[in-house]
Amino acid sequence: MTIHLIATGGTIDKYYSPTQGKLTFEGSHLPEMLAQGSCEIELELEVLMQRDSLDLTDEESSLILATCTQSPHKHILITHGTDRMVDTAKALKALNLPKTIVLTGAMIPYTIRNSDALFNLGFALGVVQCLPTGVYVAMNGKIFNADKVIKNKVIGRFEAL
Amino acid sequence: MTIHLIATGGTIDKYYSPTQGKLTFEGSHLPEMLAQGSCEIELELEVLMQRDSLDLTDEESSLILATCTQSPHKHILITHGTDRMVDTAKALKALNLPKTIVLTGAMIPYTIRNSDALFNLGFALGVVQCLPTGVYVAMNGKIFNADKVIKNKVIGRFEAL
Amino acid sequence: MTIHLIATGGTIDKYYSPTQGKLTFEGSHLPEMLAQGSCEIELELEVLMQRDSLDLTDEESSLILATCTQSPHKHILITHGTDRMVDTAKALKALNLPKTIVLTGAMIPYTIRNSDALFNLGFALGVVQCLPTGVYVAMNGKIFNADKVIKNKVIGRFEAL
Amino acid sequence: MTIHLIATGGTIDKYYSPTQGKLTFEGSHLPEMLAQGSCEIELELEVLMQRDSLDLTDEESSLILATCTQSPHKHILITHGTDRMVDTAKALKALNLPKTIVLTGAMIPYTIRNSDALFNLGFALGVVQCLPTGVYVAMNGKIFNADKVIKNKVIGRFEAL
């Protein structure tokens, strides 16, 4: 099994630029996270884009769907901004692909102390290896079906519908 | 589903005592790790012991087996020292319990920078929710059957037999 | 000797709010930093405000000056945003107070991995105990006179004029 | 001013070896610490040895003294294990060198979360630039004269005699 790991950006990949004085993107931290986890599973990492999901254009959303459709792999893990994660999950579900697709992300960037990034990435890498065909959101130590989940933005948690 | 999370100690739970000048135990860091992961899955956490697995007595090993046998839960996750993790996994497998039992741990304590603890805990929490009945080692982003895995102590990685 | 430690905010004290998705203030992290440094020197900590220095109003700037003027202590350490640190230092110097006043801050918030906050705070606490009367900026491991320093915003370093 | 920064090892420089399962030395982390502090002061870094101070031989202690004696620099900062820091400080004081010599270290290794290393290094770099000729221990945010300090091993703090 090879897992297609697709980075689209999101909070998980943000870093603090000292000269800009704000959080931004500089390239994905997924290689660093996988190294920290001493992860040895076979992966094809594709840094597709580095975008805050609130800023995703229609073209970018379409690119994510197309990338999953055309992927040669049956197991796909997407790191994604949490604000639109459910939207992308639903759009992927509508495609009805014969693949196991899992979306995850983080509420606190990997580069910030006390981040949930490493836990979530590990969690999602576990479920993507085990779950049957379908589209899932893997957050907060829980597995959600793509069409039965919302992000509660007040408390910053994903909840089953 | 409620996951029975059993802490037995191991590197994952070690901390540095400034006054003793060495790594030791002071109680499990699992609650802190679960909080960092914003983990919301239903768990029963049991801190059974805090032992370096190289120091496990026969009585302690028996206690781990008995705890799994008597657990009211069908999904059990054990945090364990890596040096004897495979031994405990094999002993559990021999019991042939109608449960999904996953063992994990860490090569670097959670309290040390660049630890694999959070990744491994997330990973194991993912697989324990998805796998069928059996005993598994979840390390290095890989799922191993209890009787088909060894720890390569030279490189500090788990490998399939 | 008691050091009057005045927190005004700045990058050093910012934290990432997971629900707001941005860096903001929630109260000073100075007590946590001092605890991490096992700092035992006698301090009076005053959290005067929590402001990005680019947002400092004239009233707030005046309040910082007044607080230093009225301080009963001869050794004052101010944590401050880096963008206006030199401005505040110059305004303090113009007051010609019979005190040792040191300003410091950070380019990366304390709550972010790889922050310079702890190093800078330690450094400034060292120099404020040793220097004669005057106003100084303590950044980048260097001590600058208030009227002979600029922040090079391109590289994020303080430089002597 | 160029500061002669002499690394002798000690807790500040220990790291956790995942394969050995214990804290050991692998070379000094001082370059990494100075980079994290964005330290720009002119330094000559000399990694003289990497030793737990409890293991210092007479030859090694003599080497530290000789290195300070022969140093071309008037400002010397020594990172040192805390258990014998006071002994080395006293031996240096007895040499009566026309230099400012400061000793520091850490109770928790730099590589461990919540370490005091960065704070202490910054603190010591501040005081070594400001103090007159003499030998000092810079720990816990306090400056001690070499012959008026002890380490309280029960609480892990340095105290004035």
XYZ file of C-alpha atoms in Angstrom:
644
model
C 0.000 0.000 0.000
C 1.266 3.470 -0.920
C -0.539 6.434 0.589
C -0.949 9.522 -1.570
C -0.409 12.384 0.870
C -1.691 15.643 -0.615
C -0.837 18.905 1.159
C -3.148 21.819 0.383
C -2.011 24.155 3.163
C -4.259 25.115 6.070
C -3.361 25.972 9.631
C -1.350 22.751 10.016
C 1.289 24.098 7.612
C 1.424 27.744 8.674
C 4.556 29.210 10.156
C 5.377 32.525 11.799
C 7.452 34.860 9.673
C 9.535 37.007 12.048
C 10.074 39.749 9.477
C 6.438 39.857 8.312
C 5.191 39.491 11.871
C 2.406 37.125 10.918
C 1.531 33.529 10.119
C 2.050 32.587 6.510
C 3.228 29.709 4.317
C 6.789 28.867 3.342
C 6.321 25.341 2.018
C 4.897 22.265 3.700
C 6.139 21.031 7.068
C 4.841 17.520 6.331
C 8.312 16.065 5.671
C 9.441 17.387 9.056
C 6.326 15.997 10.787
C 6.749 12.575 9.189
C 10.399 12.527 10.234
C 9.456 13.466 13.804
C 6.978 10.569 13.822
C 9.714 8.247 12.471
C 7.103 7.350 9.885
C 8.166 4.498 7.629
C 4.963 3.784 5.727
C 5.285 4.177 1.954
C 4.013 7.615 0.968
C 3.873 9.757 -2.124
C 3.874 13.317 -0.824
C 2.458 15.955 -3.168
C 2.465 19.574 -2.052
C -0.408 20.659 -4.281
C -0.844 24.144 -2.861
C -0.344 26.092 0.355
C -3.581 27.923 0.990
C -5.705 29.043 3.880
C -8.898 27.129 3.082
C -10.941 30.342 3.450
C -8.981 31.658 0.449
C -9.478 28.603 -1.783
C -10.633 29.599 -5.269
C -13.003 27.459 -7.313
C -10.071 26.527 -9.513
C -8.071 25.365 -6.508
C -10.973 23.334 -5.152
C -11.372 21.729 -8.568
C -7.674 20.938 -8.634
C -7.964 19.051 -5.337
C -10.847 16.987 -6.717
C -9.027 16.316 -9.983
C -5.881 15.270 -8.159
C -7.817 12.707 -6.132
C -9.651 11.473 -9.214
C -6.463 11.008 -11.192
C -4.398 9.616 -8.325
C -3.007 6.165 -9.083
C -3.361 5.341 -5.373
C -6.337 3.868 -3.540
C -5.468 5.485 -0.203
C -5.385 9.277 -0.126
C -4.723 11.551 2.829
C -5.322 15.284 2.380
C -4.083 17.941 4.793
C -6.467 20.867 4.561
C -7.559 24.045 6.334
C -10.255 23.273 8.875
C -12.695 26.017 7.853
C -13.544 24.455 4.504
C -12.494 20.873 5.218
C -16.079 19.650 5.349
C -16.896 21.373 2.035
C -14.019 19.641 0.266
C -14.927 16.338 1.908
C -18.512 16.601 0.632
C -17.392 17.510 -2.870
C -15.065 14.511 -2.876
C -17.829 12.247 -1.631
C -20.048 13.359 -4.503
C -17.407 12.040 -6.907
C -17.973 8.552 -5.536
C -14.391 7.470 -6.190
C -13.381 3.862 -5.465
C -10.804 5.086 -2.950
C -10.327 5.654 0.750
C -9.913 9.404 1.186
C -9.220 10.964 4.586
C -8.974 14.680 5.343
C -7.209 16.109 8.356
C -5.607 19.338 9.503
C -4.910 21.200 12.701
C -6.308 23.937 14.879
C -2.797 25.054 15.874
C 0.101 25.151 13.390
C 2.760 22.452 13.712
C 5.330 25.187 14.299
C 3.506 26.463 17.382
C 4.028 24.892 20.778
C 1.250 22.608 21.886
C 0.061 21.995 18.319
C -2.391 19.208 17.549
C -0.767 18.715 14.119
C 1.357 15.671 14.911
C -1.453 13.889 16.741
C -3.895 14.537 13.902
C -1.460 13.518 11.171
C -0.670 10.271 12.985
C -4.351 9.632 13.614
C -5.293 10.207 9.975
C -2.423 8.042 8.722
C -3.783 5.269 10.908
C -7.360 5.450 9.694
C -6.509 5.887 5.996
C -4.741 2.517 6.127
C -7.707 0.721 7.683
C -10.967 2.210 6.453
C -12.979 0.922 3.499
C -13.738 3.005 0.414
C -15.275 6.358 1.296
C -14.495 9.933 2.269
C -13.767 10.736 5.907
C -12.777 13.615 8.141
C -10.295 12.543 10.842
C -10.123 15.177 13.564
C -10.245 15.280 17.379
C -9.415 11.590 17.561
C -12.704 10.833 15.799
C -13.612 9.513 12.380
C -16.491 11.296 10.645
C -18.282 10.433 7.434
C -17.927 13.307 4.959
C -21.641 14.018 4.910
C -22.199 13.771 8.656
C -19.845 16.316 10.155
C -19.644 20.025 10.862
C -16.958 22.228 12.336
C -18.171 23.965 15.461
C -16.280 27.226 15.018
C -17.115 28.535 18.470
C -15.239 25.793 20.283
C -12.972 24.743 17.417
C -14.078 21.119 17.334
C -15.565 18.819 14.692
C -18.918 17.270 15.583
C -21.083 14.535 14.119
C -24.346 15.651 12.549
C -17.248 2.765 21.220
C -15.175 3.402 24.319
C -11.445 2.796 24.068
C -9.689 1.347 27.104
C -6.383 3.227 27.190
C -3.916 1.430 29.451
C -0.683 3.190 30.367
C 2.146 0.906 31.476
C 4.989 3.432 31.286
C 7.791 3.181 28.764
C 9.821 5.903 27.112
C 6.661 7.705 25.967
C 5.882 8.632 29.583
C 9.356 9.422 30.890
C 10.233 12.894 32.059
C 13.468 14.566 33.076
C 13.827 15.187 36.773
C 16.009 18.289 37.209
C 16.976 17.398 40.762
C 17.713 13.718 40.038
C 19.398 14.631 36.761
C 17.873 11.706 34.886
C 14.796 10.451 33.090
C 12.234 8.882 35.362
C 8.468 8.607 35.874
C 6.191 11.004 37.698
C 2.804 9.813 36.471
C 1.436 9.465 32.968
C 1.520 12.316 30.455
C -1.333 10.731 28.478
C -3.950 13.232 29.702
C -1.691 16.074 28.532
C -1.092 14.386 25.159
C -4.804 13.767 24.608
C -5.535 17.395 25.468
C -2.862 18.591 23.035
C -4.491 16.452 20.340
C -7.902 17.927 21.235
C -8.971 14.304 21.416
C -12.707 13.882 21.923
C -13.124 10.147 21.451
C -14.579 8.363 24.480
C -11.740 6.850 26.494
C -11.271 5.093 29.784
C -7.730 5.904 30.817
C -6.117 3.510 33.274
C -2.598 4.211 34.480
C -1.774 0.616 35.351
C 1.919 1.126 36.070
C 4.838 3.359 35.080
C 7.672 1.049 34.189
C 10.562 0.879 31.812
C 9.634 -2.291 29.915
C 13.126 -3.704 30.491
C 12.260 -3.666 34.208
C 8.868 -5.402 33.899
C 8.520 -8.251 36.397
C 6.576 -11.409 35.610
C 3.869 -10.169 37.962
C 3.605 -6.888 36.103
C 3.439 -8.627 32.739
C 0.702 -10.876 34.097
C -1.167 -7.829 35.355
C -1.182 -6.317 31.863
C -2.608 -9.544 30.425
C -5.202 -9.833 33.184
C -6.265 -6.222 32.712
C -6.889 -6.803 29.005
C -8.715 -10.057 29.701
C -10.993 -8.480 32.269
C -11.540 -5.227 30.410
C -15.212 -4.566 29.662
C -14.143 -2.852 26.437
C -13.588 -4.394 23.007
C -11.017 -1.787 21.925
C -7.854 -1.573 23.977
C -4.848 0.671 23.424
C -1.733 0.017 25.516
C 1.175 2.437 25.815
C 4.280 0.390 26.508
C 8.064 0.539 26.526
C 9.420 -0.344 23.099
C 12.025 -2.868 24.231
C 9.501 -5.454 25.376
C 6.482 -4.300 23.367
C 6.667 -7.256 21.010
C 6.888 -9.708 23.936
C 3.742 -8.323 25.520
C 1.992 -8.270 22.145
C 2.780 -11.948 21.590
C 1.632 -12.905 25.076
C -1.621 -11.040 24.472
C -2.090 -12.729 21.111
C -1.726 -16.139 22.775
C -4.743 -15.268 24.927
C -6.856 -15.093 21.789
C -9.192 -12.479 23.258
C -12.220 -11.328 21.225
C -10.889 -7.759 21.265
C -8.914 -5.320 19.162
C -5.720 -4.637 21.094
C -3.122 -2.164 19.852
C 0.260 -1.444 21.465
C 2.224 1.718 20.900
C 4.919 3.776 22.570
C 7.682 6.171 21.633
C 11.404 6.248 20.970
C 11.667 9.768 22.443
C 9.709 10.831 25.550
C 6.750 13.167 25.024
C 8.475 15.702 27.255
C 11.497 15.902 24.964
C 11.540 18.148 21.938
C 11.017 16.375 18.659
C 9.286 13.410 20.321
C 7.381 10.869 18.242
C 4.924 10.339 21.121
C 2.058 12.478 19.836
C 2.283 11.065 16.321
C 2.331 7.491 17.604
C -0.518 8.004 20.051
C -2.685 9.574 17.348
C -1.758 6.825 14.924
C -2.601 4.058 17.388
C -5.881 5.725 18.365
C -6.797 5.710 14.685
C -6.044 2.063 14.055
C -7.597 0.756 17.284
C -10.919 2.214 16.142
C -10.785 0.540 12.734
C -9.056 -2.820 12.967
C -10.810 -6.166 13.449
C -10.204 -8.424 16.431
C -6.517 -9.135 16.953
C -3.335 -7.861 18.572
C -1.271 -5.246 16.755
C 1.822 -3.114 17.204
C 1.341 0.405 15.814
C 4.712 2.116 15.399
C 6.538 4.097 12.710
C 3.261 4.795 10.918
C 2.877 1.072 10.297
C 0.540 -1.609 11.583
C 2.176 -4.912 12.498
C 0.592 -8.196 13.514
C 1.769 -9.178 16.977
C 3.539 -12.286 15.748
C 5.181 -10.722 12.713
C 7.221 -7.860 14.092
C 10.570 -7.200 15.711
C 12.224 -4.095 17.076
C 15.468 -3.354 15.270
C 17.384 -1.938 18.219
C 20.289 -0.706 16.120
C 18.208 1.776 14.161
C 15.326 2.086 16.641
C 12.603 1.027 14.209
C 9.988 -1.723 14.166
C 10.157 -4.081 11.200
C 7.903 -6.771 9.761
C 9.167 -10.330 10.030
C 17.701 45.078 44.220
C 14.145 44.673 42.974
C 13.606 44.833 39.221
C 10.424 46.490 37.991
C 9.380 44.295 35.065
C 6.813 46.104 32.918
C 4.982 44.122 30.227
C 3.519 46.216 27.420
C 2.754 43.393 24.984
C 4.577 42.985 21.677
C 5.415 39.855 19.748
C 7.048 38.272 22.805
C 3.631 37.946 24.469
C 1.471 36.957 21.494
C -0.235 33.597 21.384
C -2.152 31.745 18.676
C -5.882 31.606 19.229
C -7.155 28.383 17.628
C -10.718 29.659 17.341
C -9.759 33.088 15.970
C -7.075 31.558 13.765
C -4.597 34.328 14.431
C -2.021 35.649 16.844
C -3.442 37.796 19.596
C -3.040 38.566 23.304
C -4.521 36.695 26.246
C -2.443 38.089 29.087
C 1.290 38.084 29.603
C 3.380 34.922 29.381
C 6.123 36.511 31.483
C 5.272 34.506 34.625
C 5.573 31.297 32.578
C 8.873 32.442 31.036
C 10.342 33.373 34.422
C 9.269 30.006 35.814
C 10.872 28.199 32.871
C 14.086 30.108 33.563
C 13.858 29.155 37.262
C 14.337 32.860 37.828
C 14.749 33.751 41.506
C 15.718 37.416 41.291
C 13.327 39.765 43.107
C 10.889 41.213 40.595
C 7.792 43.346 40.609
C 5.884 42.295 37.520
C 3.399 44.828 36.168
C 1.352 43.905 33.104
C 0.702 47.482 32.006
C -0.897 46.669 28.672
C -0.860 44.011 25.941
C -0.394 45.861 22.682
C 1.249 45.374 19.350
C 3.651 48.329 19.405
C 2.438 49.427 15.961
C -0.955 49.998 17.600
C 0.326 52.028 20.576
C -1.688 55.217 21.064
C -0.128 58.434 22.341
C -1.921 57.837 25.633
C -0.430 54.384 25.931
C 3.052 55.634 25.128
C 2.624 58.337 27.765
C 1.488 55.720 30.254
C 4.707 53.750 29.730
C 6.780 56.877 30.349
C 4.737 57.830 33.411
C 5.046 54.330 34.838
C 8.824 54.454 34.562
C 8.945 57.966 36.024
C 6.825 57.021 39.005
C 8.389 53.611 39.571
C 9.867 53.258 43.055
C 12.551 51.010 41.556
C 15.912 51.988 40.077
C 16.087 48.994 37.726
C 13.346 48.730 35.126
C 12.943 46.113 32.405
C 10.270 46.701 29.750
C 9.037 44.029 27.344
C 7.870 45.810 24.221
C 6.967 45.256 20.566
C 10.071 45.497 18.403
C 8.656 47.855 15.780
C 8.435 50.828 18.129
C 10.917 49.738 20.762
C 13.485 52.304 19.663
C 10.880 55.102 19.743
C 9.917 54.297 23.314
C 13.582 53.969 24.285
C 14.342 57.432 22.886
C 11.335 58.976 24.622
C 12.472 57.421 27.897
C 16.005 58.667 27.392
C 14.702 62.208 26.928
C 13.209 61.988 30.427
C 16.716 61.621 31.831
C 15.550 59.508 34.767
C 18.074 58.429 37.419
C 17.344 54.772 36.631
C 18.657 51.856 34.599
C 15.967 51.109 32.024
C 16.300 48.211 29.571
C 13.889 47.356 26.757
C 13.626 43.944 25.170
C 11.159 41.852 23.200
C 11.165 39.065 20.654
C 10.939 38.478 16.932
C 9.074 35.199 17.493
C 6.397 34.800 20.192
C 7.320 32.753 23.267
C 4.486 30.364 22.419
C 6.000 29.530 19.038
C 8.675 26.886 18.654
C 12.166 28.241 18.222
C 11.279 31.573 19.839
C 13.996 34.001 20.865
C 11.834 35.191 23.797
C 13.502 33.226 26.587
C 17.006 34.095 25.424
C 16.155 37.788 25.151
C 14.387 37.934 28.500
C 17.326 36.248 30.225
C 19.763 38.522 28.429
C 17.876 41.683 29.387
C 17.506 40.540 33.007
C 21.264 40.155 33.096
C 22.115 43.572 31.729
C 19.491 45.469 33.751
C 21.205 44.257 36.928
C 24.649 45.413 35.819
C 24.400 48.567 33.740
C 24.699 52.111 35.083
C 21.918 54.686 34.830
C 20.644 55.059 31.283
C 18.206 53.678 28.729
C 19.202 50.618 26.701
C 17.826 48.243 24.105
C 18.895 44.630 24.758
C 18.322 42.526 21.655
C 20.288 39.986 19.578
C 22.688 39.434 22.449
C 23.806 43.048 22.161
C 23.389 46.112 24.336
C 22.494 49.332 22.492
C 22.240 52.879 23.791
C 18.720 54.183 23.265
C 19.831 56.886 20.867
C 22.227 54.754 18.850
C 20.107 51.885 17.563
C 17.683 51.099 14.749
C 15.659 48.051 13.880
C 16.587 46.723 10.462
C 13.131 45.521 9.428
C 14.361 43.692 6.347
C 16.450 41.196 8.291
C 14.699 41.552 11.637
C 17.764 42.570 13.608
C 18.727 45.558 15.749
C 21.816 47.447 14.624
C 24.019 50.139 16.132
C 23.862 53.546 14.460
C 34.507 42.975 22.568
C 34.748 39.315 21.640
C 33.390 36.811 24.136
C 35.229 33.521 24.502
C 32.429 30.975 24.890
C 33.802 27.705 26.260
C 31.534 24.644 26.260
C 32.500 21.925 28.732
C 29.290 19.875 28.560
C 26.892 19.585 31.487
C 23.145 19.135 31.497
C 22.669 22.142 29.204
C 24.228 20.187 26.324
C 22.772 16.719 26.920
C 20.454 15.138 24.396
C 18.308 12.018 24.422
C 19.620 9.202 22.289
C 16.610 7.172 21.080
C 18.678 4.075 20.388
C 20.641 4.202 23.658
C 17.510 5.193 25.588
C 19.337 7.703 27.744
C 20.701 11.220 27.918
C 24.176 11.596 26.524
C 26.345 13.988 24.507
C 26.568 14.308 20.755
C 28.347 17.634 20.442
C 27.403 21.047 21.722
C 23.977 22.590 21.084
C 25.375 26.080 21.696
C 25.378 27.034 17.994
C 21.692 26.089 17.810
C 20.892 28.030 20.994
C 22.717 31.140 19.779
C 20.871 30.925 16.466
C 17.519 30.593 18.270
C 18.394 33.712 20.261
C 19.336 35.523 17.025
C 22.533 36.342 18.867
C 24.787 38.713 16.956
C 27.447 39.507 19.542
C 30.960 38.567 18.478
C 31.846 35.188 19.977
C 34.629 32.674 19.750
C 32.987 29.350 20.507
C 35.281 26.588 21.745
C 33.817 23.177 22.477
C 36.505 22.131 24.926
C 34.844 18.943 26.123
C 31.402 17.402 26.622
C 31.342 16.050 30.139
C 28.915 15.583 32.964
C 30.648 17.700 35.615
C 30.410 14.830 38.112
C 32.706 12.906 35.752
C 35.316 15.663 35.336
C 38.846 14.338 35.845
C 41.600 16.421 37.392
C 43.145 16.717 33.945
C 39.914 18.041 32.503
C 39.495 20.542 35.311
C 43.055 21.698 34.734
C 42.363 22.057 31.037
C 39.442 24.401 31.760
C 41.671 26.551 33.967
C 44.485 26.562 31.410
C 42.098 27.506 28.615
C 40.875 30.515 30.578
C 44.412 31.511 31.516
C 45.646 31.351 27.937
C 42.549 32.875 26.378
C 43.335 36.026 24.387
C 39.921 37.383 25.410
C 39.005 39.411 28.481
C 35.393 38.173 28.598
C 34.890 34.439 29.055
C 31.625 32.540 29.355
C 31.787 28.876 30.365
C 28.880 26.447 30.050
C 29.338 23.800 32.718
C 27.523 21.043 34.563
C 25.769 22.450 37.629
C 27.026 19.882 40.147
C 30.636 21.056 40.020
C 30.097 24.559 38.671
C 30.934 26.169 41.994
C 34.132 24.118 42.304
C 35.362 25.247 38.915
C 34.353 28.836 39.683
C 36.365 28.798 42.907
C 39.400 27.279 41.194
C 39.204 29.980 38.531
C 38.884 32.691 41.153
C 42.048 31.436 42.843
C 43.907 32.115 39.584
C 43.102 35.805 39.949
C 43.024 36.381 36.192
C 42.497 39.926 34.856
C 39.327 38.778 33.088
C 35.573 38.679 33.502
C 34.652 34.999 33.719
C 31.030 33.853 34.001
C 29.840 30.264 34.449
C 26.350 29.093 33.577
C 24.509 25.890 32.725
C 21.048 24.424 32.983
C 18.970 22.186 35.207
C 17.069 20.832 32.172
C 18.806 20.066 28.842
C 18.171 22.485 25.963
C 16.702 19.594 23.991
C 14.004 18.961 26.594
C 10.778 20.930 26.611
C 10.608 23.629 29.224
C 14.393 23.860 29.512
C 16.003 26.778 31.316
C 18.997 26.604 28.945
C 18.071 29.476 26.636
C 17.163 31.782 29.501
C 20.391 31.016 31.338
C 22.583 31.380 28.263
C 20.998 34.746 27.437
C 21.320 35.861 31.043
C 24.989 34.892 31.251
C 25.767 36.538 27.904
C 24.274 39.726 29.309
C 26.242 39.772 32.514
C 29.584 38.748 30.967
C 29.424 41.889 28.831
C 28.799 44.195 31.793
C 30.585 42.922 34.865
C 34.046 44.007 36.010
C 36.978 41.621 36.346
C 36.103 38.617 38.495
C 34.599 35.136 38.450
C 30.824 34.765 38.658
C 28.126 32.124 38.564
C 25.054 33.279 36.597
C 22.092 31.041 37.389
C 18.431 31.475 38.341
C 18.460 35.047 37.061
C 20.999 35.923 39.754
C 24.663 36.852 39.721
C 26.815 35.180 42.379
C 30.426 35.776 43.293
C 32.422 32.575 42.812
C 33.257 32.279 46.496
C 29.797 33.098 47.817
C 27.514 30.546 46.201
C 26.387 26.969 46.678
C 24.106 24.699 44.711
C 21.170 23.566 46.803
C 20.812 20.080 45.336
C 17.511 19.367 47.056
C 15.626 22.118 45.253
C 17.991 22.494 42.301
C 18.731 26.174 42.841
C 21.871 28.225 43.400
C 21.960 30.243 46.608
C 24.168 32.981 48.013
C 26.327 32.040 50.986
